[in-house]
Amino acid sequence: MEQIAIDEFGPDARAALFAELGIETSEVVDLGGFESFVYRRDAAKTILRITHASHRSQADIEAEIALIDFLAARGASVARPIPLRNGALVFKWRSFLVTQFRIAPGHLITETDWQDALFDAWGAAIGQFHRLVADFSPAVRRPHWRDDLNFDLLRRLPQDQRLVLDRAAWHLERLKALPERVDDFGLIHCDAHPGNFRYEAGRLVFFAFDDSCYCFFGYDIATILFGAVQQPWIEGTRAAQEAAARDFLGPFLAGYVRENPLPPTVLDEMDLFLKIRELSLWAVVNAYFDLEDPGNWYVEKFSRGRRERIEQDEPFLRLDFSAFRPAS
């Protein structure tokens, strides 16, 4: 989170906002949040999200809400937005934008859940999203990936890491060169990792669409694979992560193709999509963590040897992704 957001949302500001919304401070549980301030309201069964305008504009969030409502109306499992006491779905307060969502039923996945049934259901849910958005024509649009801050690598990466910047520039040009076809490009969640859904009785309920953008469907799948192989119960070695990818991709893609034909770029360009995701996360951890003492298990695991691997242009996973193409 940007320092300006932290500075402007101290205890006094928080109390003032809650008072305006008719919320007692004692009724909320602070969930932290990385890009926004996030609170759980158990009595109301909602999640309150407070986003600084330096991160997302009101139009961005209104477009996010429109996407969630569109998906929900067509049967997708998503946590729907709920109006605040003043009736607003997006409430502008000082430099902040406030939204509220239903609490997603279910639980965060554990190692016990980590099996084919989950992977299949996950793939089916993402395939359904990709199929449904083909008919979505919103009045206010989410950003194209070229205009989204998560892809602004040349500005966000450390400026003293010249070879990393050179690698990023090369891979961004490769991404720009890909044709944007209707069957493999559209509005994607872009962050559908295990922290952004709840799981119960074989059903995944997704939330946190705040990174959604127009991009390749294959990139959406790459962000999922990227997170899947870095779960806390999977060792941080290349061999362990590649084994996890092999276990994951087959059932995930089987679920996906039940809902949507597999776009050609998903497997053909998976190395590129994973590399862009790797660079994006490398920018984030450098900006917000002390890599000498990150105080975060994921950042420590991800960062170990990462700069050297990026500079040497090693693929994130050494796999022949064409071998995972589902039988037609």
PDB file of N, CA and C in Angstrom, residues 252-296:
ATOM      1  N   PHE A 252      -7.058 -28.963 -13.704  1.00  0.00           N
ATOM      2  CA  PHE A 252      -7.507 -27.581 -13.866  1.00  0.00           C
ATOM      3  C   PHE A 252      -7.997 -27.336 -15.293  1.00  0.00           C
ATOM      4  N   LEU A 253      -7.207 -27.752 -16.271  1.00  0.00           N
ATOM      5  CA  LEU A 253      -7.590 -27.521 -17.665  1.00  0.00           C
ATOM      6  C   LEU A 253      -8.777 -28.383 -18.071  1.00  0.00           C
ATOM      7  N   ALA A 254      -8.898 -29.573 -17.483  1.00  0.00           N
ATOM      8  CA  ALA A 254     -10.073 -30.407 -17.759  1.00  0.00           C
ATOM      9  C   ALA A 254     -11.342 -29.691 -17.310  1.00  0.00           C
ATOM     10  N   GLY A 255     -11.282 -29.052 -16.139  1.00  0.00           N
ATOM     11  CA  GLY A 255     -12.425 -28.275 -15.680  1.00  0.00           C
ATOM     12  C   GLY A 255     -12.678 -27.065 -16.563  1.00  0.00           C
ATOM     13  N   TYR A 256     -11.604 -26.405 -16.973  1.00  0.00           N
ATOM     14  CA  TYR A 256     -11.731 -25.203 -17.803  1.00  0.00           C
ATOM     15  C   TYR A 256     -12.464 -25.499 -19.109  1.00  0.00           C
ATOM     16  N   VAL A 257     -12.051 -26.548 -19.807  1.00  0.00           N
ATOM     17  CA  VAL A 257     -12.611 -26.799 -21.140  1.00  0.00           C
ATOM     18  C   VAL A 257     -14.050 -27.290 -21.088  1.00  0.00           C
ATOM     19  N   ARG A 258     -14.541 -27.689 -19.935  1.00  0.00           N
ATOM     20  CA  ARG A 258     -15.969 -27.982 -19.835  1.00  0.00           C
ATOM     21  C   ARG A 258     -16.797 -26.709 -19.978  1.00  0.00           C
ATOM     22  N   GLU A 259     -16.195 -25.581 -19.643  1.00  0.00           N
ATOM     23  CA  GLU A 259     -16.909 -24.307 -19.676  1.00  0.00           C
ATOM     24  C   GLU A 259     -16.539 -23.434 -20.864  1.00  0.00           C
ATOM     25  N   ASN A 260     -15.318 -23.584 -21.361  1.00  0.00           N
ATOM     26  CA  ASN A 260     -14.848 -22.678 -22.410  1.00  0.00           C
ATOM     27  C   ASN A 260     -13.737 -23.363 -23.195  1.00  0.00           C
ATOM     28  N   PRO A 261     -13.735 -23.250 -24.530  1.00  0.00           N
ATOM     29  CA  PRO A 261     -12.627 -23.834 -25.299  1.00  0.00           C
ATOM     30  C   PRO A 261     -11.298 -23.229 -24.858  1.00  0.00           C
ATOM     31  N   LEU A 262     -10.267 -24.054 -24.830  1.00  0.00           N
ATOM     32  CA  LEU A 262      -8.963 -23.572 -24.385  1.00  0.00           C
ATOM     33  C   LEU A 262      -8.357 -22.656 -25.443  1.00  0.00           C
ATOM     34  N   PRO A 263      -8.127 -21.383 -25.121  1.00  0.00           N
ATOM     35  CA  PRO A 263      -7.521 -20.479 -26.099  1.00  0.00           C
ATOM     36  C   PRO A 263      -6.129 -20.959 -26.503  1.00  0.00           C
ATOM     37  N   PRO A 264      -5.744 -20.772 -27.764  1.00  0.00           N
ATOM     38  CA  PRO A 264      -4.453 -21.286 -28.230  1.00  0.00           C
ATOM     39  C   PRO A 264      -3.253 -20.713 -27.493  1.00  0.00           C
ATOM     40  N   THR A 265      -3.339 -19.450 -27.060  1.00  0.00           N
ATOM     41  CA  THR A 265      -2.168 -18.840 -26.421  1.00  0.00           C
ATOM     42  C   THR A 265      -1.931 -19.340 -25.000  1.00  0.00           C
ATOM     43  N   VAL A 266      -2.908 -20.016 -24.398  1.00  0.00           N
ATOM     44  CA  VAL A 266      -2.759 -20.422 -22.998  1.00  0.00           C
ATOM     45  C   VAL A 266      -1.489 -21.233 -22.802  1.00  0.00           C
ATOM     46  N   LEU A 267      -1.313 -22.261 -23.606  1.00  0.00           N
ATOM     47  CA  LEU A 267      -0.137 -23.117 -23.458  1.00  0.00           C
ATOM     48  C   LEU A 267       1.022 -22.641 -24.324  1.00  0.00           C
ATOM     49  N   ASP A 268       0.720 -22.082 -25.506  1.00  0.00           N
ATOM     50  CA  ASP A 268       1.792 -21.627 -26.393  1.00  0.00           C
ATOM     51  C   ASP A 268       2.622 -20.509 -25.762  1.00  0.00           C
ATOM     52  N   GLU A 269       1.976 -19.658 -24.980  1.00  0.00           N
ATOM     53  CA  GLU A 269       2.662 -18.490 -24.408  1.00  0.00           C
ATOM     54  C   GLU A 269       2.758 -18.543 -22.886  1.00  0.00           C
ATOM     55  N   MET A 270       2.584 -19.727 -22.311  1.00  0.00           N
ATOM     56  CA  MET A 270       2.581 -19.818 -20.852  1.00  0.00           C
ATOM     57  C   MET A 270       3.900 -19.353 -20.237  1.00  0.00           C
ATOM     58  N   ASP A 271       5.022 -19.670 -20.856  1.00  0.00           N
ATOM     59  CA  ASP A 271       6.312 -19.203 -20.325  1.00  0.00           C
ATOM     60  C   ASP A 271       6.349 -17.681 -20.236  1.00  0.00           C
ATOM     61  N   LEU A 272       5.856 -17.011 -21.282  1.00  0.00           N
ATOM     62  CA  LEU A 272       5.844 -15.548 -21.290  1.00  0.00           C
ATOM     63  C   LEU A 272       4.913 -15.008 -20.212  1.00  0.00           C
ATOM     64  N   PHE A 273       3.707 -15.556 -20.122  1.00  0.00           N
ATOM     65  CA  PHE A 273       2.757 -15.077 -19.119  1.00  0.00           C
ATOM     66  C   PHE A 273       3.307 -15.250 -17.701  1.00  0.00           C
ATOM     67  N   LEU A 274       3.919 -16.389 -17.439  1.00  0.00           N
ATOM     68  CA  LEU A 274       4.508 -16.617 -16.117  1.00  0.00           C
ATOM     69  C   LEU A 274       5.650 -15.641 -15.842  1.00  0.00           C
ATOM     70  N   LYS A 275       6.433 -15.341 -16.870  1.00  0.00           N
ATOM     71  CA  LYS A 275       7.547 -14.406 -16.687  1.00  0.00           C
ATOM     72  C   LYS A 275       7.036 -13.002 -16.357  1.00  0.00           C
ATOM     73  N   ILE A 276       5.980 -12.563 -17.033  1.00  0.00           N
ATOM     74  CA  ILE A 276       5.415 -11.250 -16.729  1.00  0.00           C
ATOM     75  C   ILE A 276       4.908 -11.212 -15.293  1.00  0.00           C
ATOM     76  N   ARG A 277       4.240 -12.283 -14.876  1.00  0.00           N
ATOM     77  CA  ARG A 277       3.755 -12.342 -13.493  1.00  0.00           C
ATOM     78  C   ARG A 277       4.927 -12.314 -12.507  1.00  0.00           C
ATOM     79  N   GLU A 278       5.973 -13.042 -12.812  1.00  0.00           N
ATOM     80  CA  GLU A 278       7.154 -13.065 -11.952  1.00  0.00           C
ATOM     81  C   GLU A 278       7.744 -11.664 -11.810  1.00  0.00           C
ATOM     82  N   LEU A 279       7.862 -10.954 -12.914  1.00  0.00           N
ATOM     83  CA  LEU A 279       8.412  -9.602 -12.887  1.00  0.00           C
ATOM     84  C   LEU A 279       7.503  -8.655 -12.109  1.00  0.00           C
ATOM     85  N   SER A 280       6.200  -8.807 -12.275  1.00  0.00           N
ATOM     86  CA  SER A 280       5.251  -7.961 -11.556  1.00  0.00           C
ATOM     87  C   SER A 280       5.363  -8.169 -10.045  1.00  0.00           C
ATOM     88  N   LEU A 281       5.457  -9.422  -9.621  1.00  0.00           N
ATOM     89  CA  LEU A 281       5.607  -9.702  -8.187  1.00  0.00           C
ATOM     90  C   LEU A 281       6.965  -9.239  -7.668  1.00  0.00           C
ATOM     91  N   TRP A 282       7.998  -9.347  -8.506  1.00  0.00           N
ATOM     92  CA  TRP A 282       9.318  -8.872  -8.094  1.00  0.00           C
ATOM     93  C   TRP A 282       9.282  -7.359  -7.864  1.00  0.00           C
ATOM     94  N   ALA A 283       8.549  -6.639  -8.688  1.00  0.00           N
ATOM     95  CA  ALA A 283       8.399  -5.200  -8.478  1.00  0.00           C
ATOM     96  C   ALA A 283       7.704  -4.916  -7.151  1.00  0.00           C
ATOM     97  N   VAL A 284       6.664  -5.685  -6.844  1.00  0.00           N
ATOM     98  CA  VAL A 284       5.900  -5.467  -5.614  1.00  0.00           C
ATOM     99  C   VAL A 284       6.754  -5.725  -4.376  1.00  0.00           C
ATOM    100  N   VAL A 285       7.451  -6.855  -4.344  1.00  0.00           N
ATOM    101  CA  VAL A 285       8.201  -7.183  -3.123  1.00  0.00           C
ATOM    102  C   VAL A 285       9.361  -6.217  -2.913  1.00  0.00           C
ATOM    103  N   ASN A 286       9.943  -5.714  -3.983  1.00  0.00           N
ATOM    104  CA  ASN A 286      11.009  -4.725  -3.832  1.00  0.00           C
ATOM    105  C   ASN A 286      10.474  -3.394  -3.314  1.00  0.00           C
ATOM    106  N   ALA A 287       9.246  -3.063  -3.704  1.00  0.00           N
ATOM    107  CA  ALA A 287       8.672  -1.781  -3.301  1.00  0.00           C
ATOM    108  C   ALA A 287       8.200  -1.774  -1.853  1.00  0.00           C
ATOM    109  N   TYR A 288       7.739  -2.921  -1.359  1.00  0.00           N
ATOM    110  CA  TYR A 288       7.025  -2.911  -0.081  1.00  0.00           C
ATOM    111  C   TYR A 288       7.656  -3.764   1.015  1.00  0.00           C
ATOM    112  N   PHE A 289       8.764  -4.431   0.727  1.00  0.00           N
ATOM    113  CA  PHE A 289       9.374  -5.289   1.742  1.00  0.00           C
ATOM    114  C   PHE A 289      10.880  -5.062   1.808  1.00  0.00           C
ATOM    115  N   ASP A 290      11.426  -5.263   2.990  1.00  0.00           N
ATOM    116  CA  ASP A 290      12.869  -5.296   3.181  1.00  0.00           C
ATOM    117  C   ASP A 290      13.311  -6.721   2.871  1.00  0.00           C
ATOM    118  N   LEU A 291      13.968  -6.927   1.763  1.00  0.00           N
ATOM    119  CA  LEU A 291      14.302  -8.284   1.345  1.00  0.00           C
ATOM    120  C   LEU A 291      15.375  -8.920   2.219  1.00  0.00           C
ATOM    121  N   GLU A 292      16.051  -8.121   3.026  1.00  0.00           N
ATOM    122  CA  GLU A 292      16.995  -8.690   3.989  1.00  0.00           C
ATOM    123  C   GLU A 292      16.259  -9.340   5.161  1.00  0.00           C
ATOM    124  N   ASP A 293      15.084  -8.791   5.473  1.00  0.00           N
ATOM    125  CA  ASP A 293      14.276  -9.320   6.580  1.00  0.00           C
ATOM    126  C   ASP A 293      12.810  -9.034   6.277  1.00  0.00           C
ATOM    127  N   PRO A 294      12.217  -9.780   5.346  1.00  0.00           N
ATOM    128  CA  PRO A 294      10.871  -9.443   4.871  1.00  0.00           C
ATOM    129  C   PRO A 294       9.767  -9.637   5.897  1.00  0.00           C
ATOM    130  N   GLY A 295       9.967 -10.532   6.859  1.00  0.00           N
ATOM    131  CA  GLY A 295       8.922 -10.776   7.847  1.00  0.00           C
ATOM    132  C   GLY A 295       7.669 -11.380   7.254  1.00  0.00           C
ATOM    133  N   ASN A 296       7.805 -12.090   6.146  1.00  0.00           N
ATOM    134  CA  ASN A 296       6.666 -12.688   5.450  1.00  0.00           C
ATOM    135  C   ASN A 296       7.156 -13.960   4.780  1.00  0.00           C
TER     136      ASN A 296
END
